[in-house]
C-alpha cells in the first residue's frame, strides 16, 4: 500500500476540479493541493462542451432574469437561493478566465461577445467559438501549471472513500500505470468527478463519464439528490451520439419526420424547434413511437432528420464544428443532406447533495460540477448553465476546502478500512471467476436504461428496469476479469465502473418510480402532469445494504412562485 | 478473411515487456472508426487489450496511435476511408510503451510545461472586466490554441526521435500561442528558454508534424515564427547591452 498526503484533495480534473485546484492553491501558497484523476485532466469530458456559458455581463441584462430563466428551465425544482447566488458568482469567473488566457469570442471593439441559447430571455451565452469547454479547460490547465503547490496525479482511479466520525479520512485509488494500491490522505476533499451519462447507451458524453464520483460518495454514506433527473439532448448524431449543438436549431434548423414534415408545431406551438431540450426530446420520441421515425442505413436505430439545407450559406461561419463532424464521422454534407439525430443522455441533474457553500453533510468534504447537486438545475438544466457552474462553484469549493485545511490537522488513516478495500479489489473482484463478461453486463444495463428509464417512463417500464438491474447485479458477482495484468489494466477499470453504474442505476430507477409526476427531464406517461402538491421536493437517496433508502427535502422558493412551464 | 470483416492487426506488449501482434476480424457493419474497432475487439474477443480513449470526437487527445504507419487519432480515423481492409495499429513512436497501445505521456507534458505555457502578467490583476482583444488580435494565435495535446506531432518528428531533449513541435507551438496573445507579458521569459539548445534551433523544418496534426495547428510554421521572434529578441538584447 502506497500512501500520499496532501492538504486539499480534489477528485477529478475536469472544469470543476481544475478550477477548484487553482482556487485552493491561490488561497494559500503553503497549502498542498493534490488533484487525483483517472484521466489526464485535458482528457476530461469538459473539453467537449461546445455552445457557451451563461453570464450576466451586459447592463441590459440582470441577475433576476438569469435566475428566472434558470428556475423556469428547472421546472421549479431548483433552490432559488442557490440560483440567486450562482448567477452573481459567474461574471467574475468569465473575466478571471479571460485574464488567464481564455479566448472568449469578441466583438470588433475587443469586448467579450454573447449570443442566444435555448431558454434564455437575454442572449447571455458567452462562448469561445463552438469550443467553449475546450478553451476553458486549456486555460485552467495552463493556470494550474503555474502553481508548484498543485500536484496532479494522472491516471489514478479512485475506488472508494473513507469517512471516519462523519469527517473526511481518505480516498483509495489504483495507480493505473502499475496497479499499485494508493491511498490519498488529506484534510479536506472536493468531489469533482463529473456526471453519470454513460449509464445509457445513446449518449453525447465522453466514454469516461460513468458516475464514479456519485457512486463512491453514495457507498460511503453521502446522500445523492434528485438522481432520477437525466437530461436528454434532442440531437445526438446517429450512430455515434456525438452532440449536434443546440445552435443548429437556434440558428434555424428544422426537424423532419419520415414523411419529410416538420412536427414541432404539435408540441411547442410558439417556440417550435427552439423549445427547451426536454420538450423537443419528447416530441421526437412521440414521432418515433407513432411510427413516423426514419429507418435508414443505421441498422435498427430509428431517428428523425435535422435539416440545415436551407441554411447552407451560414454553416461554415455559424456552425463550423458540427458541419465538420457530420462530414467527418458520417460522410454527410449538411448543406445538401439531412443529418440523422435522436435524443441522447446529455446531463445528470442530480448528484451528491451539497449546500449553497458546496459542503456535503460530512465534515471536510466538498463538491462541485456535475458530480453534485446544489440544486441550481432542478429537474432540467438550461443549456449553457453547467460550465459556468463548474467555474463558480469550483472556485468556491476550492476556497472552502482550503479554509478547512488551514484550520484542521491531518486525520490519522483508518487502516482497517483502507486494508479492507485493498482486499476487496485484489482478493474479491480480481479473483471472481463466474465467467460473466463485464462489457456484456454494461451493454445490457445501458440498453435496459434507454428502454425503461429513458425519455419516457411508466411504472411498469421502470419496474422492469429495476428487475433487470437486480439481475445484472447478480451477474456482476460472477464476473471474470480476463486481464490479470498489473499494468494499465483497462478491463479492471471497466469492471470498477460497471460496479458503480449498477448502484447508480438502482438509485435512478427507484427514485423515478417513486416520483409519480412529470417534471423537466423526468417524464411519466402514467402521470403526465407536474404535481406541486406532492412532489415539489428533492429526492434524497442514502445507501443501505438492501438498496437505497429514500427521503425528501423541501425546495427553497424565494421570489418565483411555481407556474406552468410553457414555451 | 471474409469480405464482411476488417482485419485489425494490433501491436501488443505485456507486463514482461514481451512484444507481439494480435489479429482480429471485426465486422464492417459494427464499427466505423478505428477506436470503435478496438472497443469492439475488447468487448467481444480479447479482454486483455489496453488503449486510451475518452471523448470519441477528436477533442480530448487521448487516442493517439499509429494506424497503417501514420500517427493518427483513432476516434476520428474512419476505417472505410483507409483504402484497405487491413488495419495495422501500433503505439505512437518516440514514446515509451506502457502496455499495448498505451504510451507514457508524462515526458510530453513535462516538455510542454517547460515553455511556460500560460499567461504571464506583471502586477496585481483586476478581475472586474476583460482585457480587450480584437478578433484580429485573436487571429494572431488562434491556430496555435487549437492543440489537443494528442502528441502525434512528437511521434512524427524525426528530431524528437533522435534527440530526446528536444522540446518538440507541440510544446514550441504552445510557446508561440502565449507569446502572440496581446494579454500576455511573458515573451521574454519564454524566448530565453526556447532559444536554448533544446528549442527552436533543433528544428530542421521537415514539416512532418504539420502533416499529421489533426487540428491544423501547423507546429512547423509556429517554430519558424518563434525562431524569428527569438532572433529579434536576441538582437534587441544585444543593442540594449551596447547602449
Ligand atoms: C457534448 C456536450 C456538450 C456540452 N456543452 C455544454 C455547453 O455548451 N455549455 C455548458 O455549460 N455545458 C455543456 N455541457 C455540460 C458540461 O460539459 C459538463 O457538465 C461539465 O463539463 C462537467 O464538468 P465536471 O468538471 O463536473 O466533470 P468532467 O469534465 O466530466 O470531469 C470529471 C473528472 O473526474 C475524473 N474522474 C471521474 N471518475 C474518476 C475516478 N473513479 N477516479 C479518479 N478520477 C475520476 C475524470 O478523470 C475527470 O477528470 C456539455 C456536455 C456535453 C455532453
Ligand atoms: S500540435 Fe497537433 S499533433 Fe501536436 S499535440 Fe497539438 S494537436 Fe496533436
Ligand atoms: S478519444 Fe478523444 S481525441 Fe480520440
PDB file of C-alpha atoms in Angstrom, chain A residues 83-274:
ATOM      1  CA  UNK A  83     -29.647  30.099  -8.140  1.00  0.00           C
ATOM      2  CA  UNK A  84     -29.514  33.705  -6.981  1.00  0.00           C
ATOM      3  CA  UNK A  85     -26.087  33.097  -5.502  1.00  0.00           C
ATOM      4  CA  UNK A  86     -24.908  31.264  -8.596  1.00  0.00           C
ATOM      5  CA  UNK A  87     -25.780  33.964 -11.146  1.00  0.00           C
ATOM      6  CA  UNK A  88     -23.913  36.549  -9.083  1.00  0.00           C
ATOM      7  CA  UNK A  89     -20.758  34.450  -8.861  1.00  0.00           C
ATOM      8  CA  UNK A  90     -20.451  33.836 -12.593  1.00  0.00           C
ATOM      9  CA  UNK A  91     -19.409  37.164 -14.194  1.00  0.00           C
ATOM     10  CA  UNK A  92     -16.164  37.419 -12.242  1.00  0.00           C
ATOM     11  CA  UNK A  93     -15.267  33.920 -13.393  1.00  0.00           C
ATOM     12  CA  UNK A  94     -15.627  34.960 -17.022  1.00  0.00           C
ATOM     13  CA  UNK A  95     -13.298  37.911 -16.536  1.00  0.00           C
ATOM     14  CA  UNK A  96     -10.861  35.914 -14.425  1.00  0.00           C
ATOM     15  CA  UNK A  97     -10.521  33.202 -17.046  1.00  0.00           C
ATOM     16  CA  UNK A  98     -10.159  35.968 -19.621  1.00  0.00           C
ATOM     17  CA  UNK A  99      -7.136  37.323 -17.765  1.00  0.00           C
ATOM     18  CA  UNK A 100      -5.789  33.794 -17.678  1.00  0.00           C
ATOM     19  CA  UNK A 101      -5.971  33.492 -21.449  1.00  0.00           C
ATOM     20  CA  UNK A 102      -9.371  32.084 -22.368  1.00  0.00           C
ATOM     21  CA  UNK A 103     -10.124  33.195 -25.931  1.00  0.00           C
ATOM     22  CA  UNK A 104     -13.727  34.239 -25.291  1.00  0.00           C
ATOM     23  CA  UNK A 105     -15.179  35.277 -28.636  1.00  0.00           C
ATOM     24  CA  UNK A 106     -15.132  39.027 -29.095  1.00  0.00           C
ATOM     25  CA  UNK A 107     -16.931  41.982 -30.562  1.00  0.00           C
ATOM     26  CA  UNK A 108     -14.969  44.064 -33.068  1.00  0.00           C
ATOM     27  CA  UNK A 109     -14.092  46.530 -30.273  1.00  0.00           C
ATOM     28  CA  UNK A 110     -12.341  43.826 -28.277  1.00  0.00           C
ATOM     29  CA  UNK A 111     -15.015  43.295 -25.618  1.00  0.00           C
ATOM     30  CA  UNK A 112     -16.490  39.859 -24.901  1.00  0.00           C
ATOM     31  CA  UNK A 113     -19.360  38.931 -27.175  1.00  0.00           C
ATOM     32  CA  UNK A 114     -22.503  36.958 -26.234  1.00  0.00           C
ATOM     33  CA  UNK A 115     -25.167  35.037 -28.111  1.00  0.00           C
ATOM     34  CA  UNK A 116     -28.539  33.392 -27.767  1.00  0.00           C
ATOM     35  CA  UNK A 117     -29.128  29.858 -26.462  1.00  0.00           C
ATOM     36  CA  UNK A 118     -32.233  27.770 -25.765  1.00  0.00           C
ATOM     37  CA  UNK A 119     -34.394  29.051 -22.924  1.00  0.00           C
ATOM     38  CA  UNK A 120     -32.585  32.386 -22.399  1.00  0.00           C
ATOM     39  CA  UNK A 121     -34.560  35.622 -22.263  1.00  0.00           C
ATOM     40  CA  UNK A 122     -31.406  37.625 -22.985  1.00  0.00           C
ATOM     41  CA  UNK A 123     -28.552  36.446 -25.239  1.00  0.00           C
ATOM     42  CA  UNK A 124     -26.045  35.863 -22.439  1.00  0.00           C
ATOM     43  CA  UNK A 125     -24.218  32.761 -23.636  1.00  0.00           C
ATOM     44  CA  UNK A 126     -20.560  33.676 -23.512  1.00  0.00           C
ATOM     45  CA  UNK A 127     -18.581  31.429 -25.830  1.00  0.00           C
ATOM     46  CA  UNK A 128     -15.227  30.586 -27.335  1.00  0.00           C
ATOM     47  CA  UNK A 129     -16.304  29.768 -30.887  1.00  0.00           C
ATOM     48  CA  UNK A 130     -18.010  26.373 -30.656  1.00  0.00           C
ATOM     49  CA  UNK A 131     -15.240  25.049 -28.424  1.00  0.00           C
ATOM     50  CA  UNK A 132     -16.150  26.700 -25.150  1.00  0.00           C
ATOM     51  CA  UNK A 133     -15.313  23.777 -22.899  1.00  0.00           C
ATOM     52  CA  UNK A 134     -12.120  23.027 -24.752  1.00  0.00           C
ATOM     53  CA  UNK A 135     -10.762  26.546 -24.407  1.00  0.00           C
ATOM     54  CA  UNK A 136     -11.790  26.999 -20.792  1.00  0.00           C
ATOM     55  CA  UNK A 137     -10.102  23.691 -19.968  1.00  0.00           C
ATOM     56  CA  UNK A 138      -6.850  24.678 -21.703  1.00  0.00           C
ATOM     57  CA  UNK A 139      -6.969  27.951 -19.765  1.00  0.00           C
ATOM     58  CA  UNK A 140      -7.487  26.315 -16.379  1.00  0.00           C
ATOM     59  CA  UNK A 141      -4.876  23.664 -17.054  1.00  0.00           C
ATOM     60  CA  UNK A 142      -2.373  26.331 -18.066  1.00  0.00           C
ATOM     61  CA  UNK A 143      -3.105  28.257 -14.900  1.00  0.00           C
ATOM     62  CA  UNK A 144      -2.663  25.126 -12.791  1.00  0.00           C
ATOM     63  CA  UNK A 145       0.826  24.659 -14.279  1.00  0.00           C
ATOM     64  CA  UNK A 146       1.857  27.961 -12.691  1.00  0.00           C
ATOM     65  CA  UNK A 147       1.492  26.682  -9.156  1.00  0.00           C
ATOM     66  CA  UNK A 148       4.144  24.499  -7.576  1.00  0.00           C
ATOM     67  CA  UNK A 149       1.728  23.590  -4.815  1.00  0.00           C
ATOM     68  CA  UNK A 150      -0.649  21.827  -7.218  1.00  0.00           C
ATOM     69  CA  UNK A 151       0.318  18.194  -7.680  1.00  0.00           C
ATOM     70  CA  UNK A 152      -1.532  16.364 -10.415  1.00  0.00           C
ATOM     71  CA  UNK A 153      -1.875  12.607 -10.061  1.00  0.00           C
ATOM     72  CA  UNK A 154      -2.677  11.464 -13.588  1.00  0.00           C
ATOM     73  CA  UNK A 155      -4.417   8.152 -14.116  1.00  0.00           C
ATOM     74  CA  UNK A 156      -5.133   7.256 -10.531  1.00  0.00           C
ATOM     75  CA  UNK A 157      -8.520   5.553 -10.449  1.00  0.00           C
ATOM     76  CA  UNK A 158     -10.477   6.231  -7.242  1.00  0.00           C
ATOM     77  CA  UNK A 159     -12.241   3.174  -5.879  1.00  0.00           C
ATOM     78  CA  UNK A 160     -13.661   4.278  -2.520  1.00  0.00           C
ATOM     79  CA  UNK A 161     -13.998   6.984   0.090  1.00  0.00           C
ATOM     80  CA  UNK A 162     -13.185   6.524   3.750  1.00  0.00           C
ATOM     81  CA  UNK A 163     -15.224   8.554   6.236  1.00  0.00           C
ATOM     82  CA  UNK A 164     -14.482   8.453   9.958  1.00  0.00           C
ATOM     83  CA  UNK A 165     -16.654  10.092  12.658  1.00  0.00           C
ATOM     84  CA  UNK A 166     -18.548  11.952   9.985  1.00  0.00           C
ATOM     85  CA  UNK A 167     -15.276  13.546   8.780  1.00  0.00           C
ATOM     86  CA  UNK A 168     -13.170  13.020   5.702  1.00  0.00           C
ATOM     87  CA  UNK A 169     -10.424  10.482   6.144  1.00  0.00           C
ATOM     88  CA  UNK A 170      -9.005   9.257   2.819  1.00  0.00           C
ATOM     89  CA  UNK A 171      -9.687   8.111  -0.712  1.00  0.00           C
ATOM     90  CA  UNK A 172      -8.389   4.854  -2.087  1.00  0.00           C
ATOM     91  CA  UNK A 173      -7.114   4.566  -5.650  1.00  0.00           C
ATOM     92  CA  UNK A 174      -5.364   2.317  -8.115  1.00  0.00           C
ATOM     93  CA  UNK A 175      -2.416   3.793  -9.962  1.00  0.00           C
ATOM     94  CA  UNK A 176      -3.289   2.581 -13.446  1.00  0.00           C
ATOM     95  CA  UNK A 177       0.307   2.575 -14.624  1.00  0.00           C
ATOM     96  CA  UNK A 178       1.357  -0.198 -12.260  1.00  0.00           C
ATOM     97  CA  UNK A 179      -1.823  -1.237 -10.397  1.00  0.00           C
ATOM     98  CA  UNK A 180      -0.323  -0.031  -7.144  1.00  0.00           C
ATOM     99  CA  UNK A 181      -2.964   0.429  -4.477  1.00  0.00           C
ATOM    100  CA  UNK A 182      -2.555   4.058  -3.409  1.00  0.00           C
ATOM    101  CA  UNK A 183      -4.317   5.783  -0.536  1.00  0.00           C
ATOM    102  CA  UNK A 184      -4.596   9.570  -0.547  1.00  0.00           C
ATOM    103  CA  UNK A 185      -4.907  11.177   2.833  1.00  0.00           C
ATOM    104  CA  UNK A 186      -5.974  14.783   3.139  1.00  0.00           C
ATOM    105  CA  UNK A 187      -7.528  17.318   5.455  1.00  0.00           C
ATOM    106  CA  UNK A 188     -10.286  18.092   3.009  1.00  0.00           C
ATOM    107  CA  UNK A 189     -11.660  16.628  -0.213  1.00  0.00           C
ATOM    108  CA  UNK A 190     -13.553  18.069  -3.159  1.00  0.00           C
ATOM    109  CA  UNK A 191     -15.669  15.771  -5.293  1.00  0.00           C
ATOM    110  CA  UNK A 192     -15.437  16.891  -8.928  1.00  0.00           C
ATOM    111  CA  UNK A 193     -15.702  13.596 -10.766  1.00  0.00           C
ATOM    112  CA  UNK A 194     -18.428  14.548 -13.250  1.00  0.00           C
ATOM    113  CA  UNK A 195     -21.799  13.096 -14.228  1.00  0.00           C
ATOM    114  CA  UNK A 196     -23.198   9.642 -14.934  1.00  0.00           C
ATOM    115  CA  UNK A 197     -24.456   9.824 -18.512  1.00  0.00           C
ATOM    116  CA  UNK A 198     -22.791   6.657 -19.770  1.00  0.00           C
ATOM    117  CA  UNK A 199     -25.255   4.566 -17.800  1.00  0.00           C
ATOM    118  CA  UNK A 200     -27.203   4.883 -21.008  1.00  0.00           C
ATOM    119  CA  UNK A 201     -26.424   3.504 -24.435  1.00  0.00           C
ATOM    120  CA  UNK A 202     -27.047   6.501 -26.615  1.00  0.00           C
ATOM    121  CA  UNK A 203     -25.175   9.434 -25.165  1.00  0.00           C
ATOM    122  CA  UNK A 204     -23.385  12.647 -26.078  1.00  0.00           C
ATOM    123  CA  UNK A 205     -20.941  12.093 -23.226  1.00  0.00           C
ATOM    124  CA  UNK A 206     -17.319  11.066 -23.370  1.00  0.00           C
ATOM    125  CA  UNK A 207     -16.906   7.343 -22.643  1.00  0.00           C
ATOM    126  CA  UNK A 208     -15.262   8.124 -19.311  1.00  0.00           C
ATOM    127  CA  UNK A 209     -18.369   9.616 -17.664  1.00  0.00           C
ATOM    128  CA  UNK A 210     -19.536   6.645 -15.634  1.00  0.00           C
ATOM    129  CA  UNK A 211     -20.757   8.214 -12.407  1.00  0.00           C
ATOM    130  CA  UNK A 212     -17.833   7.032 -10.286  1.00  0.00           C
ATOM    131  CA  UNK A 213     -17.895  10.074  -8.026  1.00  0.00           C
ATOM    132  CA  UNK A 214     -21.600   9.703  -7.247  1.00  0.00           C
ATOM    133  CA  UNK A 215     -21.258   6.009  -6.503  1.00  0.00           C
ATOM    134  CA  UNK A 216     -18.131   6.381  -4.367  1.00  0.00           C
ATOM    135  CA  UNK A 217     -19.801   9.027  -2.210  1.00  0.00           C
ATOM    136  CA  UNK A 218     -23.056   7.068  -2.014  1.00  0.00           C
ATOM    137  CA  UNK A 219     -21.360   3.882  -0.851  1.00  0.00           C
ATOM    138  CA  UNK A 220     -19.641   5.853   1.908  1.00  0.00           C
ATOM    139  CA  UNK A 221     -22.980   7.127   3.176  1.00  0.00           C
ATOM    140  CA  UNK A 222     -23.335  10.519   1.497  1.00  0.00           C
ATOM    141  CA  UNK A 223     -26.841  11.185   0.207  1.00  0.00           C
ATOM    142  CA  UNK A 224     -27.485  11.547  -3.524  1.00  0.00           C
ATOM    143  CA  UNK A 225     -30.069  14.119  -4.534  1.00  0.00           C
ATOM    144  CA  UNK A 226     -32.524  14.100  -7.467  1.00  0.00           C
ATOM    145  CA  UNK A 227     -30.642  11.447  -9.414  1.00  0.00           C
ATOM    146  CA  UNK A 228     -33.745  10.435 -11.382  1.00  0.00           C
ATOM    147  CA  UNK A 229     -33.437  13.635 -13.406  1.00  0.00           C
ATOM    148  CA  UNK A 230     -31.387  12.925 -16.517  1.00  0.00           C
ATOM    149  CA  UNK A 231     -31.288  15.356 -19.407  1.00  0.00           C
ATOM    150  CA  UNK A 232     -31.768  14.057 -22.921  1.00  0.00           C
ATOM    151  CA  UNK A 233     -30.417  16.278 -25.650  1.00  0.00           C
ATOM    152  CA  UNK A 234     -32.678  16.047 -28.700  1.00  0.00           C
ATOM    153  CA  UNK A 235     -29.936  15.955 -31.285  1.00  0.00           C
ATOM    154  CA  UNK A 236     -27.346  13.257 -30.729  1.00  0.00           C
ATOM    155  CA  UNK A 237     -25.811  12.292 -34.063  1.00  0.00           C
ATOM    156  CA  UNK A 238     -26.737   8.745 -35.121  1.00  0.00           C
ATOM    157  CA  UNK A 239     -24.969   6.353 -34.668  1.00  0.00           C
ATOM    158  CA  UNK A 240     -22.123   7.778 -32.523  1.00  0.00           C
ATOM    159  CA  UNK A 241     -24.161  10.039 -30.229  1.00  0.00           C
ATOM    160  CA  UNK A 242     -21.794  12.951 -30.846  1.00  0.00           C
ATOM    161  CA  UNK A 243     -23.566  16.176 -29.981  1.00  0.00           C
ATOM    162  CA  UNK A 244     -25.108  18.299 -32.687  1.00  0.00           C
ATOM    163  CA  UNK A 245     -25.242  21.562 -30.795  1.00  0.00           C
ATOM    164  CA  UNK A 246     -28.463  23.313 -29.928  1.00  0.00           C
ATOM    165  CA  UNK A 247     -27.213  26.222 -32.051  1.00  0.00           C
ATOM    166  CA  UNK A 248     -28.213  24.156 -35.093  1.00  0.00           C
ATOM    167  CA  UNK A 249     -31.826  24.667 -34.063  1.00  0.00           C
ATOM    168  CA  UNK A 250     -31.476  28.172 -32.635  1.00  0.00           C
ATOM    169  CA  UNK A 251     -29.909  29.287 -35.922  1.00  0.00           C
ATOM    170  CA  UNK A 252     -32.996  27.967 -37.723  1.00  0.00           C
ATOM    171  CA  UNK A 253     -32.642  24.215 -38.337  1.00  0.00           C
ATOM    172  CA  UNK A 254     -35.760  22.069 -38.839  1.00  0.00           C
ATOM    173  CA  UNK A 255     -36.636  18.639 -37.506  1.00  0.00           C
ATOM    174  CA  UNK A 256     -38.324  16.337 -40.021  1.00  0.00           C
ATOM    175  CA  UNK A 257     -40.121  13.007 -39.606  1.00  0.00           C
ATOM    176  CA  UNK A 258     -40.187  10.143 -42.102  1.00  0.00           C
ATOM    177  CA  UNK A 259     -42.806  11.997 -44.160  1.00  0.00           C
ATOM    178  CA  UNK A 260     -40.318  14.825 -44.550  1.00  0.00           C
ATOM    179  CA  UNK A 261     -42.617  17.043 -42.465  1.00  0.00           C
ATOM    180  CA  UNK A 262     -41.762  19.401 -39.614  1.00  0.00           C
ATOM    181  CA  UNK A 263     -43.540  18.248 -36.470  1.00  0.00           C
ATOM    182  CA  UNK A 264     -42.624  20.616 -33.636  1.00  0.00           C
ATOM    183  CA  UNK A 265     -45.766  22.698 -34.088  1.00  0.00           C
ATOM    184  CA  UNK A 266     -47.749  19.937 -32.410  1.00  0.00           C
ATOM    185  CA  UNK A 267     -45.591  20.001 -29.288  1.00  0.00           C
ATOM    186  CA  UNK A 268     -44.403  23.600 -28.776  1.00  0.00           C
ATOM    187  CA  UNK A 269     -46.628  25.890 -30.781  1.00  0.00           C
ATOM    188  CA  UNK A 270     -44.617  29.087 -30.329  1.00  0.00           C
ATOM    189  CA  UNK A 271     -41.019  28.072 -29.886  1.00  0.00           C
ATOM    190  CA  UNK A 272     -41.137  25.143 -32.338  1.00  0.00           C
ATOM    191  CA  UNK A 273     -37.634  23.681 -32.826  1.00  0.00           C
ATOM    192  CA  UNK A 274     -36.279  26.264 -30.392  1.00  0.00           C
TER     193      UNK A 274
END
